[in-house]
Structure formats: structure tokens, C-alpha cells
């Protein structure tokens, strides 16, 4: 199957070869000095995430054989104090970064949804969902940096190891897979890249805030940690469901485009009546520009061939990225669910069993302390 923006006349098997690199998102910005174009292009080569992920996974599981169980962060030694400070700064940094990414990315998507819903109801909402481009200056910029952050997040495993714990399959699969899934979503310019960025950064804000407070030895109920695990499971399940909707949604861009133009005109008239002629030009321009963002996508989609006009997915690359992320999310969801069950349900059952046995021992007559069988 081919999609509206695929190169015409190219075999489906070769379409990915012609997938262009994403537009450089830091042109004429201060961040161009931090992420120069040469580094940007190099970091998006397939060999970079694959090599890093394989090395990380191999080293992590090899290191488990040498794990002594000694917690290097405990004690009064200078090394232990430094490591504790590193853990605190690591969690604080990722918490603040995750919040910043969410704050910068989520409003862009929500604004587009609001434009579509106000103008054309659920049809506008569908078009907005399918039109959030990875090439958007804000979405693209923060998506790329979010991809890079996945390299740094392996510090979680290093910290875990220094605390005397082994790196389990959930930890290693999660970090290695997240790196590749963000790479493929951004590299192939999947429209759904915003889902991974917004959902993951939102959950990570809470998760690293909890780890930061835990590193400071602040008292927290165990249910809070369980709720965070539940939130991660919900993020994976809902995100996977949402991105797979892209395969099935059917659009009516011609109708939505007409509704958006009408909404822009009405908004401009409302602004003029509300603020008067002195401010009407600026206000109408701002309102119109906001609404025209989605109308631009609607107009472009309306020019697609009639047989492909209703397609939510625009390129084969986007379809492959969604498939790749779905294949990654499935096993991850199973690993998280297994962790949840073994960490909370089984421990709870074991705790109850131990309490019952202790009660029998203390009572000495085969009954629990409270007198019940």
C-alpha cells in the first residue's frame, strides 16, 4: 500500500530509501551552537541508535554477573556522599527536563485539536490528530532533543547497578527499545511522534519527581509508587491504542477546510466587534493565524488524489514507524504488567500469609490473634 506523500512510481519496498531526513529544527536559534547540523545528521543514522542500544543491553546484562550486591550510595564515605548527590541531581534534572518538554510540546498539539473541534467537531478533531507534523518547528525541535535524552536515561541503569541491584529485563528492554522507537518515529517523520513525546514526558515528570523525593529520604506511602507503575502501564496502553488509530481513521479534509475558513472569518469579525478598529487588525491577524495553521494542512490534504484523500497516514515511513513502536510496546506492556503483579499483588499475598502464620505462632492455639480462623 502507498500513501499520499510517497514518491510516485517508486516500488513500495524502496519507499523508505527515499524518505528524506527531517528538516533541521535549530536554524537561526541559539541551540544551533549546541546541536550543529553535522551532529544532527550523524545522530539520525541508523547505526547510531542500533549500536548504542546493543552495547548498552550487552554491557548491562554482562555486568549483572559481577554484581556483588553492595550499595555504593550508603555510608559516610566521600564516595557515597558524592554518589547520593549525583542521584539527586540526576532525578531532579530529568524531572525538570521532562516537565519542560511536556510544557513546550503539549500545548502545540492541544491548540491544533482545539482549532479542529471548534470549527468542525469530530471531523476537525480527526484531521488535527492526523496533521500534527514532526516537521513543526516546536514539535520537531523538542522531539529531537527528547530522542537524544534517551541516550542519557541509561544513567538509570548505572545508578541501579551502583546501588547493588541487578539490571533486569524490564529496565534494559525499556531503555534500549525507547531509544530505537524515538529514533524511528522522528527519523521517519511519523505524525504520531507527538504521542511518544507528550505522553512519555508527562509520565516521566511524575516518575522522576518521585525518585527525587525518594533520594531525599522523604516518606511516601507505598501506594504512590504502585500508582506510578499503573500510570506507566496506562501510558503504554493508551499511547499504543492512539497511534494505531492512525491506520483506521478516515478524513474529510474538504469539509473541514471549509469549516475552518468560516471559523476564521467569524473569529475576525468577533474580534473587531469586541476590541474596536484600533486593535482589530492585530487581534484578527493573531486569531486568523492560529486557525489558519490547521486550515493549511486541510487545504494541502484536499489536494491529495481522491483515492488517498481520506488517509490519516501520509507516508509509508510514518506507517512503518507506528508498526515499529507497536512491536516494541507490546512486550514492554507485558513486562510492566508482570512487574506490577510480582511487586505488589504477590508481595501483598505473601505479607498476609506471613502475618497469618505469625498470628498463629503468637496465639499458640491454631487461631489468629483476633480469634478468627
mmCIF file of C-alpha atoms in Angstrom:
data_model
loop_
_atom_site.group_PDB
_atom_site.id
_atom_site.type_symbol
_atom_site.label_atom_id
_atom_site.label_comp_id
_atom_site.label_asym_id
_atom_site.label_seq_id
_atom_site.Cartn_x
_atom_site.Cartn_y
_atom_site.Cartn_z
ATOM 1 C CA UNK A 1 0.000 0.000 0.000
ATOM 2 C CA UNK A 2 1.199 3.516 -0.832
ATOM 3 C CA UNK A 3 0.305 6.767 0.912
ATOM 4 C CA UNK A 4 -0.361 10.310 -0.375
ATOM 5 C CA UNK A 5 3.148 11.726 0.091
ATOM 6 C CA UNK A 6 5.094 8.652 -1.056
ATOM 7 C CA UNK A 7 7.374 9.184 -4.055
ATOM 8 C CA UNK A 8 5.309 8.435 -7.166
ATOM 9 C CA UNK A 9 6.441 5.493 -9.268
ATOM 10 C CA UNK A 10 8.714 4.017 -6.616
ATOM 11 C CA UNK A 11 8.317 0.416 -5.529
ATOM 12 C CA UNK A 12 6.838 0.006 -2.078
ATOM 13 C CA UNK A 13 9.892 -1.985 -0.964
ATOM 14 C CA UNK A 14 12.128 1.001 -1.798
ATOM 15 C CA UNK A 15 9.997 3.802 -0.391
ATOM 16 C CA UNK A 16 11.917 4.036 2.878
ATOM 17 C CA UNK A 17 15.142 4.546 0.953
ATOM 18 C CA UNK A 18 13.758 7.829 -0.373
ATOM 19 C CA UNK A 19 12.454 9.048 2.984
ATOM 20 C CA UNK A 20 14.148 12.440 3.430
ATOM 21 C CA UNK A 21 15.811 13.437 6.669
ATOM 22 C CA UNK A 22 13.719 15.695 8.919
ATOM 23 C CA UNK A 23 14.285 19.407 8.410
ATOM 24 C CA UNK A 24 16.979 20.819 10.685
ATOM 25 C CA UNK A 25 14.930 22.295 13.574
ATOM 26 C CA UNK A 26 17.538 24.640 15.082
ATOM 27 C CA UNK A 27 18.232 27.005 12.203
ATOM 28 C CA UNK A 28 18.780 30.598 13.378
ATOM 29 C CA UNK A 29 18.447 29.621 17.049
ATOM 30 C CA UNK A 30 20.871 29.535 19.962
ATOM 31 C CA UNK A 31 20.509 25.747 20.052
ATOM 32 C CA UNK A 32 22.219 25.565 16.661
ATOM 33 C CA UNK A 33 25.507 26.006 18.542
ATOM 34 C CA UNK A 34 24.638 23.093 20.840
ATOM 35 C CA UNK A 35 23.311 20.797 18.108
ATOM 36 C CA UNK A 36 25.093 21.720 14.854
ATOM 37 C CA UNK A 37 23.754 20.421 11.551
ATOM 38 C CA UNK A 38 26.605 17.916 11.159
ATOM 39 C CA UNK A 39 25.842 16.352 14.546
ATOM 40 C CA UNK A 40 22.103 16.374 13.778
ATOM 41 C CA UNK A 41 22.592 14.421 10.539
ATOM 42 C CA UNK A 42 25.067 11.991 12.114
ATOM 43 C CA UNK A 43 22.826 11.229 15.101
ATOM 44 C CA UNK A 44 19.957 10.205 12.832
ATOM 45 C CA UNK A 45 21.919 7.494 11.030
ATOM 46 C CA UNK A 46 20.516 4.035 11.770
ATOM 47 C CA UNK A 47 23.868 2.730 13.016
ATOM 48 C CA UNK A 48 23.973 5.221 15.904
ATOM 49 C CA UNK A 49 20.922 4.107 17.957
ATOM 50 C CA UNK A 50 21.312 0.450 16.999
ATOM 51 C CA UNK A 51 24.971 0.305 18.056
ATOM 52 C CA UNK A 52 24.335 2.171 21.296
ATOM 53 C CA UNK A 53 21.292 0.047 22.194
ATOM 54 C CA UNK A 54 23.129 -3.231 21.539
ATOM 55 C CA UNK A 55 26.175 -2.129 23.526
ATOM 56 C CA UNK A 56 24.027 -0.954 26.422
ATOM 57 C CA UNK A 57 21.991 -4.168 26.518
ATOM 58 C CA UNK A 58 25.076 -6.387 26.297
ATOM 59 C CA UNK A 59 27.074 -4.484 28.923
ATOM 60 C CA UNK A 60 24.106 -4.242 31.294
ATOM 61 C CA UNK A 61 23.467 -7.978 31.349
ATOM 62 C CA UNK A 62 27.157 -8.863 31.389
ATOM 63 C CA UNK A 63 27.678 -6.591 34.389
ATOM 64 C CA UNK A 64 24.992 -8.493 36.293
ATOM 65 C CA UNK A 65 27.396 -11.428 36.608
ATOM 66 C CA UNK A 66 29.774 -9.228 38.614
ATOM 67 C CA UNK A 67 27.144 -7.642 40.840
ATOM 68 C CA UNK A 68 28.193 -8.084 44.470
ATOM 69 C CA UNK A 69 25.053 -6.600 45.975
ATOM 70 C CA UNK A 70 26.993 -3.840 47.726
ATOM 71 C CA UNK A 71 25.232 -0.455 47.788
ATOM 72 C CA UNK A 72 27.862 2.163 46.972
ATOM 73 C CA UNK A 73 25.496 5.024 47.825
ATOM 74 C CA UNK A 74 25.241 4.115 51.516
ATOM 75 C CA UNK A 75 27.640 5.095 54.260
ATOM 76 C CA UNK A 76 29.559 8.165 55.339
ATOM 77 C CA UNK A 77 32.438 7.886 52.895
ATOM 78 C CA UNK A 78 33.168 10.723 50.481
ATOM 79 C CA UNK A 79 32.373 8.438 47.535
ATOM 80 C CA UNK A 80 28.955 7.537 48.956
ATOM 81 C CA UNK A 81 28.093 11.187 49.574
ATOM 82 C CA UNK A 82 29.096 12.140 46.032
ATOM 83 C CA UNK A 83 27.036 9.302 44.556
ATOM 84 C CA UNK A 84 23.987 10.304 46.600
ATOM 85 C CA UNK A 85 24.361 13.862 45.317
ATOM 86 C CA UNK A 86 24.634 12.555 41.745
ATOM 87 C CA UNK A 87 21.433 10.525 42.173
ATOM 88 C CA UNK A 88 19.571 13.569 43.499
ATOM 89 C CA UNK A 89 20.792 15.820 40.683
ATOM 90 C CA UNK A 90 20.074 13.150 38.062
ATOM 91 C CA UNK A 91 16.453 12.751 39.136
ATOM 92 C CA UNK A 92 15.918 16.486 39.612
ATOM 93 C CA UNK A 93 17.373 17.212 36.185
ATOM 94 C CA UNK A 94 15.239 14.638 34.373
ATOM 95 C CA UNK A 95 12.144 15.776 36.252
ATOM 96 C CA UNK A 96 12.653 19.406 35.207
ATOM 97 C CA UNK A 97 13.601 18.446 31.654
ATOM 98 C CA UNK A 98 10.549 16.190 31.283
ATOM 99 C CA UNK A 99 8.267 18.938 32.566
ATOM 100 C CA UNK A 100 9.830 21.464 30.183
ATOM 101 C CA UNK A 101 9.379 19.111 27.211
ATOM 102 C CA UNK A 102 5.762 18.438 28.139
ATOM 103 C CA UNK A 103 5.098 22.159 28.656
ATOM 104 C CA UNK A 104 6.594 23.054 25.264
ATOM 105 C CA UNK A 105 5.030 20.210 23.255
ATOM 106 C CA UNK A 106 1.573 19.505 24.674
ATOM 107 C CA UNK A 107 0.103 22.996 24.024
ATOM 108 C CA UNK A 108 1.052 22.758 20.329
ATOM 109 C CA UNK A 109 -0.982 19.575 19.941
ATOM 110 C CA UNK A 110 -3.835 20.788 22.137
ATOM 111 C CA UNK A 111 -4.094 24.046 20.190
ATOM 112 C CA UNK A 112 -4.462 22.142 16.933
ATOM 113 C CA UNK A 113 -7.119 19.892 18.499
ATOM 114 C CA UNK A 114 -8.993 22.952 19.751
ATOM 115 C CA UNK A 115 -8.936 24.514 16.287
ATOM 116 C CA UNK A 116 -10.352 21.378 14.704
ATOM 117 C CA UNK A 117 -13.018 20.786 17.348
ATOM 118 C CA UNK A 118 -14.274 24.382 17.361
ATOM 119 C CA UNK A 119 -14.531 24.506 13.594
ATOM 120 C CA UNK A 120 -15.742 21.052 12.565
ATOM 121 C CA UNK A 121 -16.401 18.880 15.624
ATOM 122 C CA UNK A 122 -15.130 15.320 15.484
ATOM 123 C CA UNK A 123 -14.141 15.657 11.814
ATOM 124 C CA UNK A 124 -11.901 18.574 12.713
ATOM 125 C CA UNK A 125 -10.527 16.655 15.675
ATOM 126 C CA UNK A 126 -9.606 13.715 13.438
ATOM 127 C CA UNK A 127 -7.900 15.972 10.941
ATOM 128 C CA UNK A 128 -5.940 17.680 13.719
ATOM 129 C CA UNK A 129 -4.821 14.327 15.113
ATOM 130 C CA UNK A 130 -3.561 13.265 11.701
ATOM 131 C CA UNK A 131 -1.933 16.602 10.892
ATOM 132 C CA UNK A 132 0.483 17.226 13.767
ATOM 133 C CA UNK A 133 3.709 17.210 11.764
ATOM 134 C CA UNK A 134 7.086 16.068 13.017
ATOM 135 C CA UNK A 135 8.451 18.958 10.932
ATOM 136 C CA UNK A 136 6.659 21.562 13.069
ATOM 137 C CA UNK A 137 9.358 23.883 14.424
ATOM 138 C CA UNK A 138 8.381 23.242 18.045
ATOM 139 C CA UNK A 139 7.306 19.602 17.862
ATOM 140 C CA UNK A 140 10.335 18.732 15.739
ATOM 141 C CA UNK A 141 12.780 20.596 17.952
ATOM 142 C CA UNK A 142 11.670 19.067 21.234
ATOM 143 C CA UNK A 143 11.125 15.635 19.671
ATOM 144 C CA UNK A 144 14.725 15.532 18.503
ATOM 145 C CA UNK A 145 16.087 16.563 21.907
ATOM 146 C CA UNK A 146 13.748 14.030 23.513
ATOM 147 C CA UNK A 147 15.287 11.376 21.261
ATOM 148 C CA UNK A 148 18.755 12.412 22.463
ATOM 149 C CA UNK A 149 17.606 12.264 26.086
ATOM 150 C CA UNK A 150 17.038 8.531 25.688
ATOM 151 C CA UNK A 151 20.801 8.073 25.473
ATOM 152 C CA UNK A 152 21.242 9.821 28.793
ATOM 153 C CA UNK A 153 18.439 7.892 30.502
ATOM 154 C CA UNK A 154 20.619 4.773 30.656
ATOM 155 C CA UNK A 155 22.080 6.523 33.721
ATOM 156 C CA UNK A 156 19.085 4.970 35.494
ATOM 157 C CA UNK A 157 20.684 1.565 34.972
ATOM 158 C CA UNK A 158 24.099 2.753 36.142
ATOM 159 C CA UNK A 159 22.572 4.149 39.332
ATOM 160 C CA UNK A 160 20.629 0.935 39.889
ATOM 161 C CA UNK A 161 23.830 -1.077 39.496
ATOM 162 C CA UNK A 162 25.749 1.158 41.913
ATOM 163 C CA UNK A 163 23.006 0.556 44.462
ATOM 164 C CA UNK A 164 23.863 -3.141 44.374
ATOM 165 C CA UNK A 165 20.948 -4.270 42.226
ATOM 166 C CA UNK A 166 20.936 -6.232 39.008
ATOM 167 C CA UNK A 167 19.621 -4.694 35.794
ATOM 168 C CA UNK A 168 16.511 -6.666 34.902
ATOM 169 C CA UNK A 169 14.864 -7.340 31.565
ATOM 170 C CA UNK A 170 12.273 -4.612 32.107
ATOM 171 C CA UNK A 171 14.946 -1.977 32.693
ATOM 172 C CA UNK A 172 17.219 -2.965 29.816
ATOM 173 C CA UNK A 173 14.460 -3.636 27.275
ATOM 174 C CA UNK A 174 12.733 -0.383 28.200
ATOM 175 C CA UNK A 175 15.805 1.815 27.709
ATOM 176 C CA UNK A 176 17.133 0.097 24.588
ATOM 177 C CA UNK A 177 13.695 -0.032 22.979
ATOM 178 C CA UNK A 178 12.733 3.541 23.889
ATOM 179 C CA UNK A 179 15.856 4.815 22.165
ATOM 180 C CA UNK A 180 15.098 2.985 18.938
ATOM 181 C CA UNK A 181 11.369 3.774 18.999
ATOM 182 C CA UNK A 182 12.053 7.515 19.343
ATOM 183 C CA UNK A 183 14.642 7.326 16.580
ATOM 184 C CA UNK A 184 12.330 5.619 14.105
ATOM 185 C CA UNK A 185 9.404 7.923 14.935
ATOM 186 C CA UNK A 186 11.470 11.076 14.433
ATOM 187 C CA UNK A 187 13.700 9.861 11.604
ATOM 188 C CA UNK A 188 10.725 8.713 9.508
ATOM 189 C CA UNK A 189 8.736 11.824 10.479
ATOM 190 C CA UNK A 190 5.748 9.970 11.851
ATOM 191 C CA UNK A 191 2.797 12.247 12.534
ATOM 192 C CA UNK A 192 2.312 10.314 15.783
ATOM 193 C CA UNK A 193 5.713 11.328 17.188
ATOM 194 C CA UNK A 194 3.947 13.870 19.416
ATOM 195 C CA UNK A 195 2.207 10.991 21.247
ATOM 196 C CA UNK A 196 5.503 9.495 22.380
ATOM 197 C CA UNK A 197 6.931 12.877 23.356
ATOM 198 C CA UNK A 198 3.906 14.273 25.211
ATOM 199 C CA UNK A 199 2.782 11.063 26.934
ATOM 200 C CA UNK A 200 6.262 9.940 27.954
ATOM 201 C CA UNK A 201 7.469 13.342 29.140
ATOM 202 C CA UNK A 202 4.289 13.808 31.168
ATOM 203 C CA UNK A 203 4.662 10.487 32.973
ATOM 204 C CA UNK A 204 8.407 10.988 33.436
ATOM 205 C CA UNK A 205 7.744 14.305 35.159
ATOM 206 C CA UNK A 206 5.868 12.496 37.935
ATOM 207 C CA UNK A 207 8.184 9.489 37.934
ATOM 208 C CA UNK A 208 11.425 11.426 38.362
ATOM 209 C CA UNK A 209 9.792 13.763 40.873
ATOM 210 C CA UNK A 210 9.053 10.672 42.967
ATOM 211 C CA UNK A 211 12.610 9.349 42.560
ATOM 212 C CA UNK A 212 13.976 12.775 43.508
ATOM 213 C CA UNK A 213 11.925 12.841 46.704
ATOM 214 C CA UNK A 214 12.846 9.219 47.458
ATOM 215 C CA UNK A 215 16.534 10.092 47.080
ATOM 216 C CA UNK A 216 15.996 12.784 49.712
ATOM 217 C CA UNK A 217 14.527 10.104 52.015
ATOM 218 C CA UNK A 218 11.133 11.776 52.142
ATOM 219 C CA UNK A 219 8.422 9.440 53.471
ATOM 220 C CA UNK A 220 5.953 8.239 50.848
ATOM 221 C CA UNK A 221 3.205 5.631 51.034
ATOM 222 C CA UNK A 222 3.874 2.506 49.010
ATOM 223 C CA UNK A 223 0.610 3.071 47.144
ATOM 224 C CA UNK A 224 2.166 6.132 45.479
ATOM 225 C CA UNK A 225 4.870 4.012 43.867
ATOM 226 C CA UNK A 226 2.226 1.488 42.803
ATOM 227 C CA UNK A 227 0.159 4.284 41.269
ATOM 228 C CA UNK A 228 3.187 5.428 39.273
ATOM 229 C CA UNK A 229 3.590 1.927 37.863
ATOM 230 C CA UNK A 230 -0.111 1.933 36.997
ATOM 231 C CA UNK A 231 0.344 5.308 35.282
ATOM 232 C CA UNK A 232 3.208 3.916 33.197
ATOM 233 C CA UNK A 233 1.094 0.937 32.151
ATOM 234 C CA UNK A 234 -1.783 3.249 31.200
ATOM 235 C CA UNK A 235 0.613 5.441 29.223
ATOM 236 C CA UNK A 236 1.889 2.483 27.214
ATOM 237 C CA UNK A 237 -1.565 1.013 26.594
ATOM 238 C CA UNK A 238 -3.297 4.289 25.703
ATOM 239 C CA UNK A 239 -0.386 5.517 23.590
ATOM 240 C CA UNK A 240 -0.261 2.269 21.617
ATOM 241 C CA UNK A 241 -4.016 2.367 21.057
ATOM 242 C CA UNK A 242 -3.941 6.008 19.971
ATOM 243 C CA UNK A 243 -1.126 5.687 17.431
ATOM 244 C CA UNK A 244 -2.757 2.627 15.878
ATOM 245 C CA UNK A 245 -5.892 4.677 15.238
ATOM 246 C CA UNK A 246 -3.855 6.365 12.503
ATOM 247 C CA UNK A 247 -4.206 3.206 10.427
ATOM 248 C CA UNK A 248 -8.002 3.285 10.524
ATOM 249 C CA UNK A 249 -9.148 6.921 10.698
ATOM 250 C CA UNK A 250 -10.843 8.312 7.583
ATOM 251 C CA UNK A 251 -10.763 12.045 6.977
ATOM 252 C CA UNK A 252 -12.847 14.624 5.130
ATOM 253 C CA UNK A 253 -10.346 17.469 4.599
ATOM 254 C CA UNK A 254 -12.522 19.347 2.099
ATOM 255 C CA UNK A 255 -15.348 19.701 4.619
ATOM 256 C CA UNK A 256 -13.000 20.632 7.466
ATOM 257 C CA UNK A 257 -11.203 23.206 5.317
ATOM 258 C CA UNK A 258 -14.478 24.958 4.549
ATOM 259 C CA UNK A 259 -15.460 24.966 8.203
ATOM 260 C CA UNK A 260 -12.065 26.314 9.256
ATOM 261 C CA UNK A 261 -12.263 29.217 6.810
ATOM 262 C CA UNK A 262 -15.715 30.097 8.117
ATOM 263 C CA UNK A 263 -14.479 29.933 11.695
ATOM 264 C CA UNK A 264 -11.551 32.228 10.919
ATOM 265 C CA UNK A 265 -13.886 34.799 9.355
ATOM 266 C CA UNK A 266 -16.291 34.638 12.274
ATOM 267 C CA UNK A 267 -13.454 34.965 14.785
ATOM 268 C CA UNK A 268 -12.060 38.007 12.982
ATOM 269 C CA UNK A 269 -15.473 39.658 12.987
ATOM 270 C CA UNK A 270 -15.940 38.891 16.677
ATOM 271 C CA UNK A 271 -12.539 40.377 17.491
ATOM 272 C CA UNK A 272 -13.345 43.571 15.573
ATOM 273 C CA UNK A 273 -16.646 43.996 17.375
ATOM 274 C CA UNK A 274 -15.091 43.282 20.749
ATOM 275 C CA UNK A 275 -11.914 45.368 20.563
ATOM 276 C CA UNK A 276 -12.802 48.034 18.016
ATOM 277 C CA UNK A 277 -10.952 49.202 14.944
ATOM 278 C CA UNK A 278 -7.789 50.257 16.798
ATOM 279 C CA UNK A 279 -6.985 46.694 17.788
ATOM 280 C CA UNK A 280 -8.960 44.720 15.257
ATOM 281 C CA UNK A 281 -6.151 44.251 12.749
ATOM 282 C CA UNK A 282 -3.697 42.797 15.252
ATOM 283 C CA UNK A 283 -6.314 40.680 17.030
ATOM 284 C CA UNK A 284 -7.831 39.341 13.829
ATOM 285 C CA UNK A 285 -4.388 38.582 12.474
ATOM 286 C CA UNK A 286 -3.453 36.601 15.585
ATOM 287 C CA UNK A 287 -6.752 34.710 15.614
ATOM 288 C CA UNK A 288 -6.634 34.031 11.914
ATOM 289 C CA UNK A 289 -3.030 32.863 12.023
ATOM 290 C CA UNK A 290 -3.821 30.370 14.765
ATOM 291 C CA UNK A 291 -6.769 28.937 12.880
ATOM 292 C CA UNK A 292 -5.008 29.009 9.518
ATOM 293 C CA UNK A 293 -2.418 26.590 10.830
ATOM 294 C CA UNK A 294 -4.870 23.702 10.675
ATOM 295 C CA UNK A 295 -6.579 25.092 7.586
ATOM 296 C CA UNK A 296 -3.219 24.962 5.811
ATOM 297 C CA UNK A 297 -2.988 21.231 6.499
ATOM 298 C CA UNK A 298 -6.626 20.757 5.491
ATOM 299 C CA UNK A 299 -6.079 22.619 2.236
ATOM 300 C CA UNK A 300 -2.985 20.547 1.446
ATOM 301 C CA UNK A 301 -4.817 17.294 2.158
ATOM 302 C CA UNK A 302 -7.729 18.397 -0.018
ATOM 303 C CA UNK A 303 -5.339 18.363 -2.992
ATOM 304 C CA UNK A 304 -4.391 14.705 -2.461
ATOM 305 C CA UNK A 305 -5.685 12.225 -5.061
ATOM 306 C CA UNK A 306 -9.326 11.388 -4.362
ATOM 307 C CA UNK A 307 -8.466 7.753 -3.611
ATOM 308 C CA UNK A 308 -5.985 8.795 -0.888
ATOM 309 C CA UNK A 309 -7.582 11.979 0.423
ATOM 310 C CA UNK A 310 -9.192 10.282 3.404
ATOM 311 C CA UNK A 311 -5.960 8.615 4.583
ATOM 312 C CA UNK A 312 -4.740 9.653 8.025
ATOM 313 C CA UNK A 313 -1.205 8.359 7.433
ATOM 314 C CA UNK A 314 0.738 10.403 4.878
ATOM 315 C CA UNK A 315 3.810 8.261 4.156
ATOM 316 C CA UNK A 316 4.960 4.660 4.310
ATOM 317 C CA UNK A 317 7.691 5.832 6.662
ATOM 318 C CA UNK A 318 5.078 7.014 9.136
ATOM 319 C CA UNK A 319 3.240 3.687 8.881
ATOM 320 C CA UNK A 320 6.463 1.742 9.491
ATOM 321 C CA UNK A 321 7.309 3.927 12.498
ATOM 322 C CA UNK A 322 3.920 3.224 14.069
ATOM 323 C CA UNK A 323 4.332 -0.502 13.429
ATOM 324 C CA UNK A 324 7.826 -0.485 14.922
ATOM 325 C CA UNK A 325 6.640 1.283 18.055
ATOM 326 C CA UNK A 326 3.691 -1.080 18.409
ATOM 327 C CA UNK A 327 6.005 -4.099 18.213
ATOM 328 C CA UNK A 328 8.135 -2.526 20.943
ATOM 329 C CA UNK A 329 5.222 -1.508 23.176
ATOM 330 C CA UNK A 330 3.586 -4.953 23.225
ATOM 331 C CA UNK A 331 6.369 -6.808 25.091
ATOM 332 C CA UNK A 332 7.009 -3.711 27.228
ATOM 333 C CA UNK A 333 3.401 -3.730 28.395
ATOM 334 C CA UNK A 334 3.730 -7.418 29.325
ATOM 335 C CA UNK A 335 6.957 -6.755 31.261
ATOM 336 C CA UNK A 336 5.389 -3.856 33.170
ATOM 337 C CA UNK A 337 2.279 -5.895 33.963
ATOM 338 C CA UNK A 338 4.430 -8.777 35.200
ATOM 339 C CA UNK A 339 6.447 -6.355 37.346
ATOM 340 C CA UNK A 340 3.256 -4.875 38.772
ATOM 341 C CA UNK A 341 1.848 -8.289 39.680
ATOM 342 C CA UNK A 342 5.072 -9.639 41.183
ATOM 343 C CA UNK A 343 5.901 -6.431 43.056
ATOM 344 C CA UNK A 344 2.518 -5.660 44.551
ATOM 345 C CA UNK A 345 -0.037 -8.460 44.347
ATOM 346 C CA UNK A 346 2.311 -11.348 45.166
ATOM 347 C CA UNK A 347 4.067 -9.364 47.897
ATOM 348 C CA UNK A 348 0.716 -8.419 49.371
ATOM 349 C CA UNK A 349 -0.400 -12.050 49.396
ATOM 350 C CA UNK A 350 2.918 -13.130 50.928
ATOM 351 C CA UNK A 351 2.634 -10.413 53.574
ATOM 352 C CA UNK A 352 -0.846 -11.592 54.511
ATOM 353 C CA UNK A 353 0.343 -15.202 54.672
ATOM 354 C CA UNK A 354 3.281 -14.252 56.893
ATOM 355 C CA UNK A 355 1.009 -12.222 59.140
ATOM 356 C CA UNK A 356 -1.415 -15.112 59.497
ATOM 357 C CA UNK A 357 1.420 -17.538 60.307
ATOM 358 C CA UNK A 358 2.854 -15.124 62.862
ATOM 359 C CA UNK A 359 -0.553 -14.737 64.457
ATOM 360 C CA UNK A 360 -0.928 -18.481 64.811
ATOM 361 C CA UNK A 361 2.522 -18.725 66.383
ATOM 362 C CA UNK A 362 1.837 -15.944 68.883
ATOM 363 C CA UNK A 363 -1.608 -17.243 69.826
ATOM 364 C CA UNK A 364 -0.351 -20.793 70.132
ATOM 365 C CA UNK A 365 -3.720 -22.467 69.569
ATOM 366 C CA UNK A 366 -4.066 -22.582 65.809
ATOM 367 C CA UNK A 367 -6.044 -19.344 65.616
ATOM 368 C CA UNK A 368 -5.116 -15.832 64.572
ATOM 369 C CA UNK A 369 -4.623 -13.175 67.234
ATOM 370 C CA UNK A 370 -8.040 -11.690 66.604
ATOM 371 C CA UNK A 371 -9.668 -15.044 67.323
ATOM 372 C CA UNK A 372 -10.806 -15.764 63.763
ATOM 373 C CA UNK A 373 -9.844 -18.883 61.803
#
